[in-house]
Amino acid sequence: MNNQGVAITGYGIVCSIGHNSEEFTEALRTGKSGVSQLKDSRTGLGVNIGAEIKDFSLRNYLLDANFSIDMINRVKKMTRRAPLMMETVVAAALQAMECAGLSLEQPPTSRTSIIVAGSNLSQNLNFNTAERHFDNLEFVSPNYALQFFDTNIMATLSELFNIHGEGYTVGGASASGNSALLQAYRLIKTGYADQCLVAGPMSDLSPIELQSFYNLGALGGNGVKDPKAACRPFDADHDGFIYGQGSGCLILESIQSAKNRGADILAELAGGAMILDGNRLSDARESGEVAVMKKALLESNISISDIDYINAHATSTPLGDEIEARSIKSVFKNEINRIWINSTKSMTGHCLTSAGIIELIACIEQMKNGFIHPNLNLENPIDPDLRFAGSHSINVEIDTVMSNSFGFGGINTSIILRKSDH
Amino acid sequence: MNMSKNEIFEVLLESIYEIVPELEGEKITIEDSLQDLGANSIDRAEIIITTLESINVSIPMIKFGEAKNIQDIVEIIDIAIDELHINS
């Protein structure tokens, strides 16, 4: 088995607080909340707030970003009648490729792979199609047969960028992003690929999924007057997660490949781990969270004294936040006074299947620019022993980061990112 | 429902421009084939279904398998409309 170091050489993002990495970083630094009333509020829906992607059009994005007319036509042709999910993930992928210095017109390559994070990524399209064709099934769009498969995202990116290596869709509920990163990491580490485009399309939830989360008691923001105050990870008044939309893409690459083509290494993925609780329900468990953080450290050959900052899963759910806080204390012991903790979800909402991708991009930006972003709405921390970021960002040099994602069904993941010395 | 072949062609044209917007401004004749105009397999199915929905007539897609050009598609729809009249 080869033992390649794994670099991150590019990334791109479209989410509620920024339509590219510059806007996203500025929003993280200033503590901008993406939460507001949903555009499509529905009567009967328990909670009508969320952090949605607003005012985004792929067409305008392509025109503003000065792509060649040829490329614009190619992208437009491939994304005709595509939902917002596809438009935003394509934009994020284009940003990531450009950021990594990879040509958009490259010859076919089988040394590059694609991994898409998430499952059931077209729920809103499904809902709208069902609503429209309930009484006239004979006119259902043939295109839907392609679109409803999650692999359509992988296939579209593969055609767009001429990528002919391996392709997978990796689902892991709210831990999908980290699960996909782990698989991409292993493809590179073991030498099966030189580069891997890891795509996290936004979770495109329909009113059905939103209401089922609400009926489960998982959704927060009940009766809140100011939507921006609804998402409050680690705060005593947290009452559930707030739905967020965000598409993000990363380019993972072997250190050797990055060096060969003279690419900038933005950070290194040191390693990570997944541990299942053996529990199909939605409740978080301390044993699994503790075990996965320890395993991620071990796999990455990183000690607790190396970690400067933890990007917590922290969804603003009372039980989830409390268990993660306890787990972090259990793993990091005396180091907890020193290690900064924040939750990107306080700004972006919970991006569910893409959360791990969005949050890793937040980690890279904070590492690159030397700051820790705020924890919005953290007024009364549930645990006074932990070093939570406050309401403003702080300038701090960060070398090593842990990013946690936990999903329904007892899926615990933790990955570790570090500054590169290459 | 009473439609001339020319009217069916007009509805089909609208669908073509809607599904393949790049063709906007290009002259399309009834002899053209959708494939030659640049419509891929999904576009072609989409154009036919959109047209059938606009006219509100249901025809199994399999019947269009032999169609070589737009003319053939118009003929198949025209026959189906006639049959509807006979049966109603």
Coordinates of C-alpha atoms in Angstrom, one line a residue:
Chain A
M1 CA 0.0 0.0 0.0
N2 CA 1.3 3.4 -0.8
N3 CA 1.2 6.0 1.9
Q4 CA 0.6 9.3 0.3
G5 CA 0.1 12.5 2.4
V6 CA -3.2 14.1 1.5
A7 CA -3.4 17.8 0.6
I8 CA -6.3 20.1 0.1
T9 CA -5.5 22.2 -2.9
G10 CA -8.8 23.9 -3.7
Y11 CA -12.3 24.6 -2.5
G12 CA -15.5 26.5 -3.4
I13 CA -18.7 27.3 -1.6
V14 CA -22.2 28.7 -2.1
C15 CA -24.2 29.0 1.1
S16 CA -26.6 31.3 2.9
I17 CA -23.7 33.6 4.1
G18 CA -21.7 33.8 0.9
H19 CA -21.7 32.7 -2.7
N20 CA -17.9 32.3 -2.9
S21 CA -15.1 31.7 -0.5
E22 CA -14.2 35.4 -0.1
E23 CA -17.8 36.3 0.9
F24 CA -18.0 33.2 3.1
T25 CA -14.8 34.1 5.0
E26 CA -15.8 37.7 5.4
A27 CA -19.2 36.5 6.8
L28 CA -17.4 34.1 9.2
R29 CA -15.1 36.9 10.4
T30 CA -17.9 39.4 11.0
G31 CA -20.4 36.8 12.4
K32 CA -23.1 37.1 9.8
S33 CA -26.2 35.0 10.3
G34 CA -27.8 33.4 7.2
V35 CA -31.1 32.7 9.1
S36 CA -34.3 34.3 8.1
Q37 CA -38.0 33.5 7.2
L38 CA -38.2 30.8 4.6
K39 CA -39.0 32.2 1.1
D40 CA -41.7 29.6 0.6
S41 CA -43.4 29.6 4.0
R42 CA -46.2 27.1 4.2
T43 CA -49.3 27.1 6.4
G44 CA -49.1 24.1 8.7
L45 CA -45.3 24.0 8.7
G46 CA -44.2 24.0 12.3
V47 CA -41.1 26.2 11.8
N48 CA -40.8 28.7 8.9
I49 CA -37.2 29.8 9.3
G50 CA -34.0 28.6 7.8
A51 CA -30.6 29.7 6.4
E52 CA -31.4 29.6 2.7
I53 CA -29.3 30.4 -0.3
K54 CA -30.8 33.5 -1.7
D55 CA -30.5 35.4 -5.0
F56 CA -28.2 32.9 -6.6
S57 CA -28.4 32.2 -10.3
L58 CA -25.7 30.0 -12.0
R59 CA -26.2 31.9 -15.2
N60 CA -25.3 35.2 -13.5
Y61 CA -22.5 33.6 -11.6
L62 CA -20.9 32.3 -14.8
L63 CA -21.2 35.7 -16.4
D64 CA -19.7 37.5 -13.4
A65 CA -16.9 35.1 -13.1
N66 CA -15.7 35.7 -16.6
F67 CA -15.8 32.1 -17.9
S68 CA -15.3 31.6 -21.7
I69 CA -18.5 31.6 -23.7
D70 CA -17.7 28.0 -24.6
M71 CA -17.6 27.0 -21.0
I72 CA -20.7 29.0 -20.1
N73 CA -22.6 27.2 -22.9
R74 CA -21.4 23.8 -21.8
V75 CA -22.4 24.4 -18.2
K76 CA -25.8 25.9 -19.2
K77 CA -26.5 22.9 -21.5
M78 CA -25.7 20.4 -18.7
T79 CA -27.7 22.2 -16.0
R80 CA -30.9 23.1 -17.9
R81 CA -34.0 22.8 -15.7
A82 CA -31.7 21.7 -12.9
P83 CA -32.7 22.5 -9.3
L84 CA -30.9 25.0 -7.1
M85 CA -29.0 22.1 -5.5
M86 CA -27.3 21.3 -8.9
E87 CA -26.7 24.9 -9.8
T88 CA -25.0 25.7 -6.5
V89 CA -22.8 22.5 -6.4
V90 CA -21.7 23.1 -10.0
A91 CA -20.7 26.7 -9.0
A92 CA -18.8 25.4 -6.0
A93 CA -17.0 22.8 -8.1
L94 CA -16.0 25.4 -10.7
Q95 CA -14.6 27.6 -7.8
A96 CA -12.7 24.6 -6.3
M97 CA -11.2 23.6 -9.7
E98 CA -10.1 27.2 -10.3
C99 CA -8.8 27.6 -6.7
A100 CA -6.7 24.4 -7.2
G101 CA -5.3 25.7 -10.5
L102 CA -6.9 22.8 -12.4
S103 CA -7.9 23.5 -16.0
L104 CA -11.6 23.2 -16.8
E105 CA -10.7 22.0 -20.3
Q106 CA -8.4 19.1 -19.2
P107 CA -8.0 15.9 -21.1
P108 CA -9.8 12.9 -19.8
T109 CA -8.2 11.6 -16.6
S110 CA -8.7 8.4 -14.8
R111 CA -6.4 9.4 -11.9
T112 CA -9.1 11.8 -10.6
S113 CA -12.1 10.6 -8.7
I114 CA -15.3 12.1 -7.5
I115 CA -17.1 11.5 -4.2
V116 CA -20.4 13.2 -3.6
A117 CA -21.6 13.5 0.0
G118 CA -25.2 12.8 1.0
S119 CA -28.2 10.9 0.0
N120 CA -31.8 11.8 -1.0
L121 CA -30.4 15.0 -2.4
S122 CA -33.5 15.9 -4.5
Q123 CA -36.3 15.7 -2.0
N124 CA -37.7 19.1 -3.0
L125 CA -37.7 18.1 -6.7
N126 CA -39.5 14.9 -5.7
F127 CA -42.1 16.8 -3.7
N128 CA -42.7 19.4 -6.5
T129 CA -43.0 16.7 -9.2
A130 CA -45.5 14.7 -7.0
E131 CA -47.5 17.8 -6.3
R132 CA -47.6 18.8 -10.0
H133 CA -48.3 15.3 -11.5
F134 CA -50.6 13.8 -8.8
D135 CA -53.5 13.8 -11.2
N136 CA -51.7 13.5 -14.5
L137 CA -48.8 11.0 -14.2
E138 CA -48.6 10.5 -18.0
F139 CA -46.8 13.9 -18.3
V140 CA -44.1 13.3 -15.7
S141 CA -40.8 14.7 -17.0
P142 CA -38.5 12.0 -18.5
N143 CA -35.6 14.0 -17.1
Y144 CA -36.8 13.2 -13.6
A145 CA -35.5 9.6 -14.2
L146 CA -32.0 11.0 -14.3
Q147 CA -32.4 13.7 -11.7
F148 CA -33.8 11.6 -8.8
F149 CA -30.7 9.5 -8.6
D150 CA -28.1 11.1 -6.3
T151 CA -25.5 9.8 -8.8
N152 CA -26.7 12.4 -11.2
I153 CA -24.6 14.9 -9.4
M154 CA -21.5 12.8 -9.7
A155 CA -22.2 12.1 -13.4
T156 CA -22.8 15.8 -14.1
L157 CA -19.5 16.8 -12.5
S158 CA -17.7 13.9 -14.3
E159 CA -19.0 15.1 -17.7
L160 CA -18.3 18.7 -16.9
F161 CA -14.7 18.2 -15.9
N162 CA -13.8 15.1 -18.0
I163 CA -13.2 13.0 -14.8
H164 CA -13.0 9.3 -15.5
G165 CA -11.7 7.8 -12.3
E166 CA -13.9 6.2 -9.6
G167 CA -17.1 7.8 -8.5
Y168 CA -19.2 7.3 -5.4
T169 CA -22.0 8.8 -3.5
V170 CA -21.5 8.5 0.2
G171 CA -24.4 8.9 2.5
G172 CA -24.2 9.3 6.3
A173 CA -27.1 11.5 7.3
S174 CA -25.6 14.7 9.0
A175 CA -22.2 13.0 8.9
S176 CA -22.2 12.6 5.1
G177 CA -19.7 15.4 4.5
N178 CA -17.1 13.9 6.8
S179 CA -17.9 10.3 5.6
A180 CA -17.2 11.4 2.0
L181 CA -14.0 13.2 3.1
L182 CA -12.8 10.0 4.8
Q183 CA -13.4 7.9 1.7
A184 CA -11.7 10.5 -0.5
Y185 CA -8.8 10.6 1.9
R186 CA -8.4 6.8 1.7
L187 CA -8.6 6.8 -2.1
I188 CA -5.6 9.2 -2.2
K189 CA -3.7 7.8 0.7
T190 CA -3.7 4.3 -0.8
G191 CA -2.8 5.5 -4.2
Y192 CA -6.0 4.7 -6.1
A193 CA -6.3 8.3 -7.2
D194 CA -4.1 11.4 -7.4
Q195 CA -6.9 13.8 -7.0
C196 CA -10.5 13.7 -5.7
L197 CA -13.2 16.2 -6.1
V198 CA -15.3 15.9 -3.0
A199 CA -18.7 17.6 -3.5
G200 CA -21.3 18.4 -0.8
P201 CA -24.5 19.4 -2.6
M202 CA -27.0 21.3 -0.4
S203 CA -29.7 19.2 1.3
D204 CA -32.7 20.3 -0.7
L205 CA -35.5 19.5 1.8
S206 CA -39.2 19.6 1.0
P207 CA -41.8 20.7 3.5
I208 CA -42.3 17.0 4.2
E209 CA -38.8 16.5 5.6
L210 CA -38.9 19.8 7.5
Q211 CA -42.2 18.9 9.1
S212 CA -41.0 15.4 10.0
F213 CA -37.9 16.9 11.7
Y214 CA -40.3 19.3 13.5
N215 CA -42.6 16.5 14.6
L216 CA -39.6 14.5 15.8
G217 CA -38.7 17.5 18.0
A218 CA -35.4 18.1 16.3
L219 CA -36.2 21.4 14.7
G220 CA -35.6 24.6 16.7
G221 CA -36.8 28.2 16.4
N222 CA -40.2 27.6 18.0
G223 CA -42.0 30.9 18.5
V224 CA -38.8 32.9 18.1
K225 CA -39.4 36.6 17.2
D226 CA -36.0 37.3 15.6
P227 CA -35.0 34.4 13.2
K228 CA -31.3 35.4 13.7
A229 CA -31.6 34.5 17.3
A230 CA -32.9 31.0 16.7
C231 CA -29.7 29.1 16.1
R232 CA -27.8 29.1 19.4
P233 CA -25.4 26.1 19.6
F234 CA -24.1 25.5 23.2
D235 CA -26.4 28.2 24.6
A236 CA -28.8 27.3 27.4
D237 CA -31.8 28.5 25.3
H238 CA -31.0 26.3 22.3
D239 CA -34.1 24.3 21.2
G240 CA -33.2 22.4 18.1
F241 CA -31.4 22.8 14.8
I242 CA -32.2 25.4 12.1
Y243 CA -32.2 24.1 8.5
G244 CA -29.4 25.5 6.4
Q245 CA -28.6 25.3 2.7
G246 CA -25.0 25.1 1.5
S247 CA -23.1 23.5 -1.3
G248 CA -19.3 23.1 -1.0
C249 CA -16.6 21.3 -2.9
L250 CA -13.0 20.4 -2.0
I251 CA -10.1 19.1 -4.1
L252 CA -8.1 16.5 -2.2
E253 CA -4.8 15.6 -3.8
S254 CA -1.7 13.6 -3.0
I255 CA 1.1 15.8 -1.7
Q256 CA 3.2 14.3 -4.6
S257 CA 0.7 15.3 -7.2
A258 CA 0.3 18.8 -5.8
K259 CA 4.1 19.2 -5.8
N260 CA 4.5 17.8 -9.3
R261 CA 2.2 20.4 -10.8
G262 CA 3.4 23.2 -8.5
A263 CA 0.0 23.7 -6.8
D264 CA -0.4 25.5 -3.5
I265 CA -1.1 23.2 -0.6
L266 CA -3.7 25.0 1.5
A267 CA -3.9 22.4 4.3
E268 CA -3.3 18.7 4.9
L269 CA -6.0 16.2 5.9
A270 CA -4.1 14.4 8.7
G271 CA -6.7 11.7 9.1
G272 CA -10.1 10.9 10.6
A273 CA -12.4 8.1 11.8
M274 CA -15.9 6.8 11.9
I275 CA -17.5 4.9 14.7
L276 CA -21.1 3.5 14.6
D277 CA -23.1 3.5 17.9
G278 CA -25.1 0.4 16.8
N279 CA -28.2 2.6 17.3
R280 CA -30.6 3.4 14.5
L281 CA -32.3 6.2 16.4
S282 CA -31.6 10.0 16.4
D283 CA -30.1 10.2 19.9
A284 CA -26.4 11.1 20.3
R285 CA -24.3 8.9 22.6
E286 CA -21.2 10.0 24.5
S287 CA -19.5 6.6 24.1
G288 CA -19.4 6.9 20.3
E289 CA -18.4 10.5 20.2
V290 CA -15.6 10.0 22.6
A291 CA -14.4 6.9 20.8
V292 CA -14.4 8.6 17.4
M293 CA -12.5 11.6 18.5
K294 CA -9.8 9.4 20.1
K295 CA -9.6 7.2 17.0
A296 CA -9.3 10.2 14.7
L297 CA -6.4 11.5 16.8
L298 CA -4.7 8.0 16.8
E299 CA -5.2 7.6 13.0
S300 CA -3.8 11.0 12.4
N301 CA -0.9 10.5 14.8
I302 CA -1.9 13.7 16.6
S303 CA -2.0 14.2 20.3
I304 CA -4.6 16.2 22.3
S305 CA -2.0 18.8 23.0
D306 CA -1.6 19.4 19.2
I307 CA -5.2 20.4 18.7
D308 CA -5.7 24.2 18.7
Y309 CA -9.4 24.4 17.8
I310 CA -12.5 22.2 17.5
N311 CA -15.1 22.9 14.9
A312 CA -18.0 21.2 16.8
H313 CA -20.9 19.4 15.3
A314 CA -23.1 21.5 17.8
T315 CA -26.5 21.8 16.0
S316 CA -28.2 23.9 18.7
T317 CA -30.0 20.8 19.9
P318 CA -30.2 20.6 23.7
L319 CA -29.2 16.9 24.1
G320 CA -26.8 16.9 21.2
D321 CA -24.9 20.0 22.3
E322 CA -24.7 18.7 25.9
I323 CA -23.3 15.3 24.9
E324 CA -20.7 16.8 22.5
A325 CA -19.6 19.2 25.3
R326 CA -19.2 16.3 27.7
S327 CA -17.4 14.1 25.1
I328 CA -14.9 16.9 24.3
K329 CA -14.1 17.3 28.0
S330 CA -13.7 13.5 28.4
V331 CA -11.2 13.3 25.4
F332 CA -9.3 16.5 25.9
K333 CA -9.1 16.6 29.7
N334 CA -6.8 19.4 31.0
E335 CA -6.4 20.8 27.5
I336 CA -10.0 22.1 27.4
N337 CA -8.9 25.4 28.9
R338 CA -6.7 26.0 25.9
I339 CA -8.6 24.7 22.9
W340 CA -11.0 27.0 21.1
I341 CA -14.5 25.7 20.2
N342 CA -17.1 27.1 17.9
S343 CA -20.0 26.0 15.7
T344 CA -20.2 27.2 12.1
K345 CA -23.9 26.2 12.3
S346 CA -24.6 29.3 14.4
M347 CA -24.2 31.3 11.1
T348 CA -25.0 28.8 8.3
G349 CA -27.7 26.8 10.1
H350 CA -27.4 23.0 9.9
C351 CA -26.5 22.1 6.3
L352 CA -27.1 18.4 7.1
T353 CA -25.5 16.2 4.4
S354 CA -23.1 18.9 3.3
A355 CA -22.4 20.2 6.9
G356 CA -19.0 18.4 7.1
I357 CA -17.8 19.9 3.8
I358 CA -19.0 23.5 4.6
E359 CA -17.4 23.3 8.1
L360 CA -14.1 22.0 6.8
I361 CA -14.0 24.9 4.4
A362 CA -14.7 27.2 7.4
C363 CA -11.7 25.5 9.2
I364 CA -9.4 26.0 6.3
E365 CA -10.3 29.7 6.0
Q366 CA -9.9 30.3 9.8
M367 CA -6.5 28.5 9.7
K368 CA -5.4 30.4 6.6
N369 CA -6.5 33.8 7.9
G370 CA -5.6 33.3 11.6
F371 CA -8.9 33.7 13.3
I372 CA -11.6 31.9 15.2
H373 CA -15.1 32.8 14.1
P374 CA -17.8 33.7 16.6
N375 CA -20.5 31.5 18.2
L376 CA -23.6 33.6 17.4
N377 CA -26.2 33.7 20.2
L378 CA -24.0 32.1 22.8
E379 CA -25.1 34.1 25.8
N380 CA -25.3 31.5 28.5
P381 CA -22.9 28.6 27.7
I382 CA -24.1 25.2 28.8
D383 CA -20.6 24.4 30.1
P384 CA -18.4 27.1 31.7
D385 CA -15.3 24.9 31.5
L386 CA -15.0 24.9 27.7
R387 CA -13.3 27.7 25.8
F388 CA -16.1 28.8 23.5
A389 CA -15.6 31.6 21.0
G390 CA -17.8 34.6 21.9
S391 CA -19.8 37.0 19.9
H392 CA -16.8 38.4 18.0
S393 CA -14.1 36.7 16.1
I394 CA -10.6 36.4 17.7
N395 CA -7.3 36.6 16.0
V396 CA -5.5 33.3 16.7
E397 CA -2.9 31.3 14.9
I398 CA -4.3 27.8 14.3
D399 CA -2.1 24.8 13.2
T400 CA -4.3 21.8 13.9
V401 CA -8.1 21.5 13.9
M402 CA -10.6 18.8 14.7
S403 CA -13.9 18.9 12.9
N404 CA -16.8 16.7 14.2
S405 CA -20.0 15.5 12.4
F406 CA -22.5 13.2 14.0
G407 CA -25.5 11.8 12.1
F408 CA -28.9 10.1 12.9
G409 CA -28.4 6.4 13.1
G410 CA -25.4 6.6 15.5
I411 CA -22.9 7.8 12.8
N412 CA -20.0 9.5 14.5
T413 CA -17.2 11.0 12.5
S414 CA -14.2 13.2 13.3
I415 CA -11.5 14.5 11.0
I416 CA -8.3 16.3 11.6
L417 CA -6.8 19.1 9.5
R418 CA -3.4 20.6 9.9
K419 CA -1.2 23.3 8.3
S420 CA 1.1 21.9 5.8
D421 CA 4.9 22.1 6.1
H422 CA 5.3 21.3 2.4
Chain B
M1 CA -60.0 18.9 -29.6
N2 CA -59.4 19.9 -33.2
M3 CA -55.9 20.7 -34.3
S4 CA -54.3 21.0 -37.7
K5 CA -50.9 19.4 -38.3
N6 CA -49.5 22.9 -38.6
E7 CA -50.9 23.8 -35.1
I8 CA -49.3 20.6 -33.7
F9 CA -46.0 21.7 -35.3
E10 CA -46.3 25.1 -33.7
V11 CA -46.8 23.6 -30.2
L12 CA -43.8 21.2 -30.9
L13 CA -41.7 24.2 -31.9
E14 CA -42.6 26.0 -28.6
S15 CA -41.5 22.9 -26.7
I16 CA -38.2 22.6 -28.6
Y17 CA -37.3 26.2 -27.8
E18 CA -38.3 25.7 -24.2
I19 CA -36.2 22.5 -23.7
V20 CA -33.3 23.5 -25.9
P21 CA -33.0 27.3 -25.5
E22 CA -29.8 27.4 -27.5
L23 CA -31.9 26.9 -30.6
E24 CA -33.7 30.3 -30.0
G25 CA -33.5 32.3 -33.2
E26 CA -32.6 29.3 -35.3
K27 CA -35.0 28.4 -38.2
I28 CA -36.4 25.0 -37.6
T29 CA -38.4 23.2 -40.4
I30 CA -40.7 20.2 -40.2
E31 CA -38.1 18.1 -42.1
D32 CA -35.4 18.6 -39.4
S33 CA -34.7 15.8 -37.0
L34 CA -34.5 16.6 -33.2
Q35 CA -31.2 14.7 -33.0
D36 CA -29.6 16.8 -35.8
L37 CA -30.8 19.9 -34.1
G38 CA -28.6 18.9 -31.1
A39 CA -31.3 17.6 -28.8
N40 CA -30.0 14.6 -26.8
S41 CA -32.0 11.5 -25.8
I42 CA -33.4 13.1 -22.7
D43 CA -34.2 16.4 -24.5
R44 CA -36.1 14.5 -27.2
A45 CA -38.3 12.7 -24.7
E46 CA -38.8 15.9 -22.7
I47 CA -39.8 17.8 -25.9
I48 CA -42.4 15.1 -26.8
I49 CA -43.9 14.9 -23.2
T50 CA -44.0 18.7 -23.0
T51 CA -45.9 18.9 -26.3
L52 CA -48.3 16.1 -25.3
E53 CA -49.0 17.9 -22.0
S54 CA -49.7 21.2 -23.8
I55 CA -52.1 19.5 -26.2
N56 CA -53.4 17.3 -23.4
V57 CA -53.2 14.0 -25.3
S58 CA -51.6 10.9 -23.9
I59 CA -49.5 8.7 -26.2
P60 CA -47.1 6.0 -25.1
M61 CA -43.5 7.1 -25.7
I62 CA -42.7 3.8 -27.4
K63 CA -44.8 5.0 -30.4
F64 CA -42.3 7.7 -31.2
G65 CA -39.4 5.2 -31.4
E66 CA -39.5 5.0 -35.2
A67 CA -39.9 8.8 -35.7
K68 CA -37.1 10.1 -38.0
N69 CA -37.9 13.8 -38.0
I70 CA -40.3 16.4 -36.6
Q71 CA -42.8 15.5 -39.4
D72 CA -43.0 12.0 -38.1
I73 CA -43.7 13.2 -34.6
V74 CA -46.4 15.5 -35.8
E75 CA -48.0 12.6 -37.8
I76 CA -48.1 10.3 -34.7
I77 CA -49.7 13.0 -32.6
D78 CA -52.2 13.8 -35.4
I79 CA -53.2 10.2 -35.7
A80 CA -53.7 9.9 -31.9
I81 CA -55.9 13.0 -31.9
D82 CA -58.0 11.6 -34.7
E83 CA -58.4 8.3 -32.8
L84 CA -59.5 10.2 -29.7
H85 CA -62.3 11.8 -31.8
I86 CA -63.4 8.5 -33.2
N87 CA -63.5 7.0 -29.7
S88 CA -65.3 9.8 -28.0

